[in-house]
Amino acid sequence: MDFDLYRPLEEHDMLRESVRALAEAKIAPHAAEVDEEGRFPQEALDALVANDLHAVHVPESYGGAGADALATVIVIEEVARVCASSSLIPAVNKLGSLPVILSGSEELKKKYLAPLAKGDAMFSYCLSEPDAGSDAAGMKTRAVRDGDAYVLNGVKRWITNAGVSEYYTVMAVTDPEKRSKGISAFVVEKSDPGVSFGAPEKKLGIKGSPTREVYLDNVRIPADRMIGPEGTGFATAMKTLDHTRITIAAQALGIAQGALDYAKGYVQERKQFGKPIADFQGVQFMLADMAMKLEAARQLTYAAAAKSERTDSDLTFFGAAAKCYASDAAMEITTDAVQLLGGYGYTRDYPVERMMRDAKITQIYEGTNQVQRIVMARNLP
Ligand SMILES: Cc1cc2nc3c(=O)[nH]c(=O)nc-3n(C[C@H](O)[C@H](O)[C@H](O)COP(=O)(O)OP(=O)(O)OC[C@H]3O[C@@H](n4cnc5c(N)ncnc54)[C@H](O)[C@@H]3O)c2cc1C
């Protein structure tokens, strides 16, 4: 798509308006309860599917909306503004399916992208393992060729939407001698015999987003479920993250915007020393800093989205920088929002403490912010 480097088009602004209206009407009312009960945000999934916003990145040729990278960012941002857990639906649908879009055969694309686009199936991404997090290439899950099939064995850890998704992109070792070049990617289906799931993790935040282990016990799948040639799975997994770290930045922006919007309203209403606390310069300066950091993060994220759309040569740096900067900003902004509400901000009667807990994960997943700094240092512009 042809759009200016950083400036959203009118279509993007219209998209934002419609997603915001939908998110406020159908997703926001359930956000506190989803968090409190740690349950899957089914209302959000239903609303997103009904409005074709659950996997907007799927190309039109496979039945999708064909949204560009910036439009995808805007959808995730607006959903995260009211409910971070729900924003994992469009975000992880992109994360899980992008390996197929980037490197899969035509047959795989047709078979797996159409149900995703229709809202009949969700996609998860299985890279991490109990002993292979930041050092993902140290994974142990094995895929062994057996005639016209591969047999997978291993444990994938921290898998978002595990158990809910029908499809799983699984990275597994096909040649242990070659480390990252001996890793291949496969599509595994929830219904494949030998696939099972662990108990949901008890988390600090994004409590409505299920995070579970995926167990692969002699899972036999046809060889044509391999994504790209043997030994290219790790490269595909990393290329995917270059694009999808921008969606984590989007999530961070949304969470931070939600907290800033709430705090802005609160300081007008709350009175101390006989006047609204918004009248105090100390409070005004905090809000100014929050808005400044958020806007800087947004500009970097939109620039990265434009680079993702064009697959620019500096995308790796920009993807890592946007994720790292926006998530650090979101942590600071949500912490300041709690501060601006004083004691009330520290309670579950107000949404900012949930936003602060939710913001934390954006500094950790799709590579911790230490790992992002390693990636940036290796790819300095
Ligand atoms: C809620 C949640 C959802 C997730 N969803 C998914 C998913 O859907 N799919 C998936 O594959 N994974 C997922 N993850 C996994 C996530 O990407 C990893 O947790 C993350 O990459 C960190 O790995 P780790 O937890 O093993 O931490 P570790 O790698 O053990 O890191 C521990 C600490 O050491 C630091 N560290 C490690 N190496 C270095 C280094 N070289 N230099 C400096 N510091 C370093 C880290 O930054 C961190 O602070 C999810 C995780 C969570 C918590």
XYZ file of C-alpha atoms and ligand atoms in Angstrom:
434
model
C 0.000 0.000 0.000
C 1.230 3.429 -0.873
C 1.106 5.816 2.078
C 3.233 8.603 3.441
C 6.074 7.559 5.682
C 4.505 8.281 9.054
C 1.181 9.964 8.416
C -1.935 7.821 8.605
C -4.324 8.173 5.650
C -7.913 9.295 6.004
C -8.921 5.602 5.817
C -6.756 4.946 8.865
C -8.476 7.734 10.801
C -11.886 6.352 9.847
C -10.805 2.869 10.874
C -9.669 4.208 14.255
C -13.015 5.908 14.830
C -14.990 2.775 14.059
C -12.758 0.449 16.124
C -12.877 2.881 19.048
C -16.674 2.985 18.953
C -16.885 -0.810 18.787
C -14.292 -1.292 21.547
C -16.057 1.138 23.867
C -19.489 -0.385 23.246
C -18.702 -4.107 23.170
C -15.290 -4.745 24.755
C -14.780 -2.119 27.485
C -17.865 -3.129 29.519
C -16.357 -6.605 30.118
C -12.705 -5.646 30.633
C -12.708 -5.432 34.451
C -14.661 -8.682 34.813
C -12.438 -10.526 32.313
C -9.426 -9.433 34.387
C -11.033 -10.201 37.745
C -12.213 -13.666 36.701
C -9.216 -14.434 34.486
C -11.540 -15.625 31.740
C -11.239 -15.545 27.953
C -12.859 -12.373 26.518
C -15.435 -14.206 24.393
C -17.510 -11.020 23.962
C -14.483 -9.339 22.413
C -13.811 -12.252 20.065
C -17.470 -12.266 18.973
C -17.500 -8.497 18.388
C -14.190 -8.554 16.511
C -15.262 -11.464 14.289
C -18.677 -9.877 13.604
C -16.899 -6.743 12.398
C -14.078 -8.530 10.570
C -11.435 -7.096 12.919
C -10.050 -10.319 14.435
C -7.322 -10.897 11.819
C -7.300 -7.849 9.566
C -3.802 -8.578 8.255
C -4.850 -11.616 6.177
C -4.459 -10.747 2.471
C -7.625 -10.344 0.388
C -6.500 -13.158 -1.903
C -7.064 -15.571 1.009
C -10.399 -14.097 2.025
C -9.033 -11.525 4.492
C -9.500 -7.774 4.909
C -5.996 -7.150 3.497
C -5.249 -4.392 6.010
C -1.785 -2.822 5.832
C 0.590 -2.895 8.804
C -0.492 0.531 10.072
C -4.190 -0.374 9.950
C -3.407 -3.547 11.916
C -1.555 -1.423 14.498
C -4.548 0.903 14.806
C -6.967 -1.988 15.404
C -4.728 -3.469 18.132
C -4.101 -0.047 19.690
C -7.796 0.776 19.965
C -8.735 -2.611 21.421
C -5.837 -2.417 23.926
C -6.990 1.060 24.971
C -9.977 -0.586 26.664
C -8.822 -4.199 27.208
C -5.266 -5.417 26.714
C -6.299 -9.080 27.004
C -8.678 -8.690 24.066
C -6.008 -7.008 21.943
C -4.096 -10.303 22.002
C -6.764 -11.716 19.653
C -5.833 -9.687 16.527
C -2.176 -9.464 17.619
C -1.571 -13.194 18.089
C -3.626 -14.122 15.031
C -1.035 -12.121 13.102
C 1.919 -13.555 15.050
C 0.767 -17.151 14.568
C -0.097 -16.894 10.882
C 2.644 -14.577 9.617
C 5.150 -17.456 9.224
C 2.668 -19.067 6.784
C 2.146 -15.745 4.967
C 5.890 -15.039 4.743
C 7.234 -18.513 3.953
C 4.408 -21.046 3.516
C 3.459 -22.899 0.335
C 0.404 -21.810 -1.640
C -1.435 -24.912 -0.371
C -0.715 -24.051 3.269
C -1.834 -20.462 2.735
C -5.120 -21.538 1.168
C -5.799 -24.191 3.769
C -5.012 -22.182 6.913
C -5.568 -18.502 6.115
C -9.151 -18.828 4.870
C -10.586 -20.221 8.169
C -8.575 -17.613 10.081
C -9.973 -14.799 7.931
C -13.529 -16.102 8.353
C -13.199 -16.199 12.125
C -13.580 -19.987 12.265
C -10.084 -20.552 13.702
C -7.399 -18.679 15.612
C -3.626 -19.073 15.245
C -0.930 -19.312 17.960
C 2.867 -19.070 17.747
C 5.013 -21.659 19.536
C 8.647 -20.629 19.832
C 9.423 -20.483 23.593
C 10.148 -23.491 25.766
C 10.754 -23.983 29.506
C 14.551 -23.803 28.998
C 14.640 -21.694 25.828
C 13.275 -18.157 26.221
C 15.663 -15.353 25.247
C 17.895 -18.049 23.762
C 15.103 -19.411 21.572
C 17.550 -21.239 19.287
C 18.374 -23.475 22.264
C 14.990 -25.193 21.890
C 14.679 -28.958 22.367
C 11.387 -29.819 20.647
C 12.213 -32.345 17.938
C 10.651 -33.053 14.561
C 11.856 -36.291 12.977
C 11.114 -37.244 9.388
C 9.325 -40.571 9.001
C 8.301 -41.362 5.408
C 5.904 -38.688 4.213
C 5.389 -37.357 7.746
C 7.180 -35.621 10.602
C 6.802 -36.744 14.196
C 6.985 -33.947 16.791
C 7.877 -34.316 20.463
C 8.457 -31.595 23.043
C 7.011 -28.866 25.264
C 6.281 -25.297 24.189
C 5.816 -22.826 27.028
C 3.924 -19.528 27.481
C 1.784 -19.994 24.408
C -0.794 -17.231 24.072
C -4.308 -18.422 23.204
C -3.226 -22.064 23.568
C -6.278 -24.263 23.815
C -8.465 -21.634 22.141
C -6.582 -21.572 18.823
C -7.175 -24.268 16.229
C -3.791 -23.750 14.556
C -0.235 -23.533 15.945
C 2.945 -22.538 14.177
C 5.509 -24.722 15.929
C 9.269 -24.293 15.646
C 11.139 -27.602 16.145
C 14.644 -28.985 15.688
C 15.066 -31.095 12.547
C 18.895 -31.166 12.662
C 20.407 -30.835 16.165
C 23.915 -30.339 14.741
C 23.047 -27.059 13.080
C 21.505 -25.070 15.967
C 19.395 -22.202 14.519
C 19.869 -23.506 10.948
C 18.579 -26.902 12.047
C 15.186 -25.542 13.132
C 12.069 -25.895 10.961
C 8.553 -24.492 11.255
C 5.320 -26.515 11.015
C 1.585 -25.988 11.239
C 0.122 -28.183 13.977
C -3.621 -28.452 14.517
C -5.286 -28.607 17.913
C -7.033 -31.821 16.851
C -3.818 -33.616 15.807
C -3.483 -36.725 18.013
C -0.841 -36.150 20.707
C -1.489 -32.403 21.161
C -2.533 -31.317 24.667
C -2.350 -28.239 26.890
C -1.176 -27.318 30.387
C -3.134 -25.420 33.020
C -3.549 -21.664 32.404
C -0.670 -19.640 33.927
C -1.625 -17.421 36.881
C -0.362 -14.073 35.686
C 0.160 -10.501 36.937
C -1.732 -8.993 34.014
C -3.464 -9.768 30.697
C -5.393 -12.219 32.829
C -8.078 -12.699 30.175
C -5.545 -13.958 27.659
C -4.946 -17.685 28.125
C -1.238 -18.593 28.398
C -0.583 -22.337 28.552
C 2.000 -24.955 27.752
C 1.542 -26.975 24.567
C 2.563 -30.627 24.797
C 3.545 -32.498 21.665
C 3.575 -36.237 22.282
C 4.430 -38.187 19.106
C 2.386 -35.782 16.998
C 2.486 -37.168 13.457
C 1.768 -34.586 10.754
C 2.052 -34.719 6.946
C 5.418 -33.451 5.686
C 3.688 -30.775 3.599
C 2.730 -28.984 6.842
C 6.309 -27.737 6.990
C 6.468 -23.941 6.480
C 9.200 -23.253 3.915
C 12.195 -25.548 3.371
C 13.730 -27.628 6.172
C 16.156 -25.610 8.307
C 14.523 -22.207 7.600
C 12.128 -22.199 10.565
C 14.229 -20.055 12.877
C 14.858 -17.455 10.174
C 11.096 -17.341 9.482
C 10.392 -17.042 13.216
C 12.769 -14.054 13.521
C 11.484 -12.401 10.329
C 7.978 -12.740 11.750
C 9.027 -10.966 14.972
C 10.471 -8.054 12.971
C 6.914 -7.342 11.814
C 4.938 -8.350 14.879
C 6.985 -6.541 17.530
C 5.262 -3.489 16.073
C 1.932 -4.959 17.150
C 3.245 -5.235 20.727
C 4.240 -1.579 20.474
C 0.645 -0.928 19.360
C -0.667 -2.769 22.375
C 1.581 -0.678 24.638
C 0.328 2.533 23.000
C -3.276 1.499 23.530
C -2.796 0.588 27.188
C -0.954 3.873 27.828
C -3.615 5.905 26.002
C -6.340 4.259 28.066
C -4.515 5.156 31.292
C -3.795 8.731 30.184
C -7.410 9.300 29.100
C -8.679 8.026 32.430
C -6.215 10.103 34.470
C -6.998 13.248 32.453
C -10.669 12.946 33.342
C -10.037 12.074 36.977
C -7.860 15.102 37.767
C -10.633 17.444 36.617
C -13.092 15.860 39.048
C -10.952 15.187 42.108
C -10.734 18.177 44.450
C -8.100 18.777 47.144
C -7.168 22.057 48.846
C -10.479 23.449 47.545
C -9.809 23.007 43.812
C -9.486 20.326 41.137
C -6.080 18.666 41.389
C -5.731 19.461 37.645
C -5.073 23.071 38.735
C -1.774 22.107 40.371
C 1.273 22.563 38.191
C 2.850 19.393 39.612
C -0.091 17.397 38.230
C -0.105 19.281 34.901
C 3.590 18.551 34.367
C 3.025 14.833 34.963
C 0.242 14.776 32.362
C 2.381 16.739 29.898
C 5.240 14.251 30.261
C 2.863 11.299 29.859
C 1.369 12.743 26.665
C 4.823 13.626 25.303
C 6.190 10.102 25.845
C 3.081 8.539 24.369
C 3.225 10.659 21.228
C 6.937 9.930 20.746
C 6.195 6.208 21.070
C 3.302 6.503 18.618
C 5.385 8.253 15.969
C 8.124 5.613 16.244
C 5.563 2.809 16.074
C 3.829 4.246 12.996
C 7.202 4.765 11.312
C 8.021 1.123 12.054
C 4.623 0.053 10.668
C 5.344 1.899 7.419
C 8.687 0.092 7.259
C 6.967 -3.225 7.922
C 4.538 -2.566 5.078
C 7.434 -1.916 2.698
C 9.802 -4.484 4.308
C 12.526 -1.809 4.454
C 16.098 -2.910 5.116
C 16.091 -1.200 8.543
C 12.878 -2.913 9.685
C 14.682 -5.116 12.251
C 16.020 -2.059 14.083
C 12.728 -0.184 13.881
C 10.602 -3.144 14.996
C 12.785 -3.679 18.079
C 13.037 0.059 18.803
C 9.279 0.609 18.569
C 8.490 -2.368 20.834
C 11.142 -1.417 23.374
C 10.393 2.310 23.461
C 6.605 2.010 23.459
C 6.550 -0.671 26.167
C 8.924 1.272 28.435
C 6.764 4.372 27.849
C 3.585 2.412 28.627
C 5.046 1.175 31.923
C 5.983 4.734 32.944
C 2.686 6.261 31.798
C 0.483 3.674 33.499
C 2.525 3.950 36.720
C 2.057 7.721 36.628
C -1.671 7.280 35.990
C -1.923 5.216 39.188
C 0.008 7.990 40.966
C -2.413 10.653 39.718
C -5.357 8.768 41.203
C -3.575 8.492 44.566
C -4.923 5.736 46.829
C -7.895 5.177 44.509
C -5.512 4.360 41.679
C -4.131 1.497 43.748
C -7.493 -0.267 43.923
C -9.410 -2.440 41.497
C -12.313 0.010 41.674
C -10.502 2.041 38.998
C -9.049 0.691 35.731
C -5.558 2.187 35.921
C -4.098 -0.490 38.208
C -5.189 -3.135 35.651
C -3.575 -1.066 32.914
C -0.337 -0.844 34.908
C -0.301 -4.635 35.397
C -1.148 -5.207 31.727
C 1.584 -2.812 30.532
C 4.297 -4.910 32.200
C 3.984 -7.825 29.782
C 4.786 -5.602 26.793
C 8.328 -5.241 28.179
C 8.702 -9.033 28.326
C 7.126 -10.928 25.428
C 8.246 -11.180 21.818
C 11.702 -10.760 23.342
C 12.430 -8.911 26.578
C 13.517 -5.291 26.288
C 17.071 -6.407 27.033
C 16.847 -8.661 23.982
C 15.432 -5.754 21.923
C 18.509 -3.738 22.861
C 20.726 -6.614 21.681
C 18.786 -6.674 18.385
C 19.080 -2.895 17.984
C 22.800 -2.887 18.788
C 23.376 -5.534 16.085
C 21.344 -3.580 13.538
C 22.222 0.060 14.203
C 20.934 2.310 11.415
C 2.071 -13.867 29.160
C 3.106 -14.384 28.216
C 2.735 -14.718 26.909
C 3.688 -15.227 26.013
N 3.282 -15.639 24.763
C 4.158 -16.330 23.975
C 3.723 -16.943 22.765
O 2.550 -16.841 22.371
N 4.617 -17.673 22.056
C 5.909 -17.824 22.445
O 6.663 -18.504 21.752
N 6.364 -17.244 23.596
C 5.518 -16.508 24.368
N 5.949 -15.928 25.552
C 7.343 -16.131 25.966
C 8.172 -14.874 26.003
O 8.493 -14.449 24.706
C 9.413 -15.174 26.886
O 8.944 -15.225 28.218
C 10.497 -14.146 26.733
O 11.089 -14.234 25.462
C 11.598 -14.303 27.813
O 12.021 -15.619 27.954
P 12.094 -16.244 29.435
O 10.785 -16.018 30.068
O 12.588 -17.634 29.314
O 13.158 -15.357 30.192
P 14.753 -15.554 30.209
O 15.257 -15.705 28.804
O 15.097 -16.599 31.201
O 15.221 -14.138 30.755
C 15.285 -13.804 32.133
C 15.950 -12.437 32.269
O 17.291 -12.508 31.745
C 17.482 -11.504 30.778
N 18.401 -11.960 29.746
C 18.418 -13.171 29.118
N 19.407 -13.215 28.219
C 20.031 -12.015 28.252
C 21.130 -11.426 27.554
N 21.791 -12.081 26.599
N 21.503 -10.161 27.883
C 20.830 -9.470 28.824
N 19.782 -9.961 29.514
C 19.375 -11.203 29.226
C 16.081 -11.252 30.199
O 16.000 -9.974 29.560
C 15.227 -11.359 31.454
O 15.272 -10.119 32.139
C 5.026 -15.364 26.440
C 5.389 -15.016 27.741
C 4.444 -14.545 28.628
C 4.871 -14.237 30.037
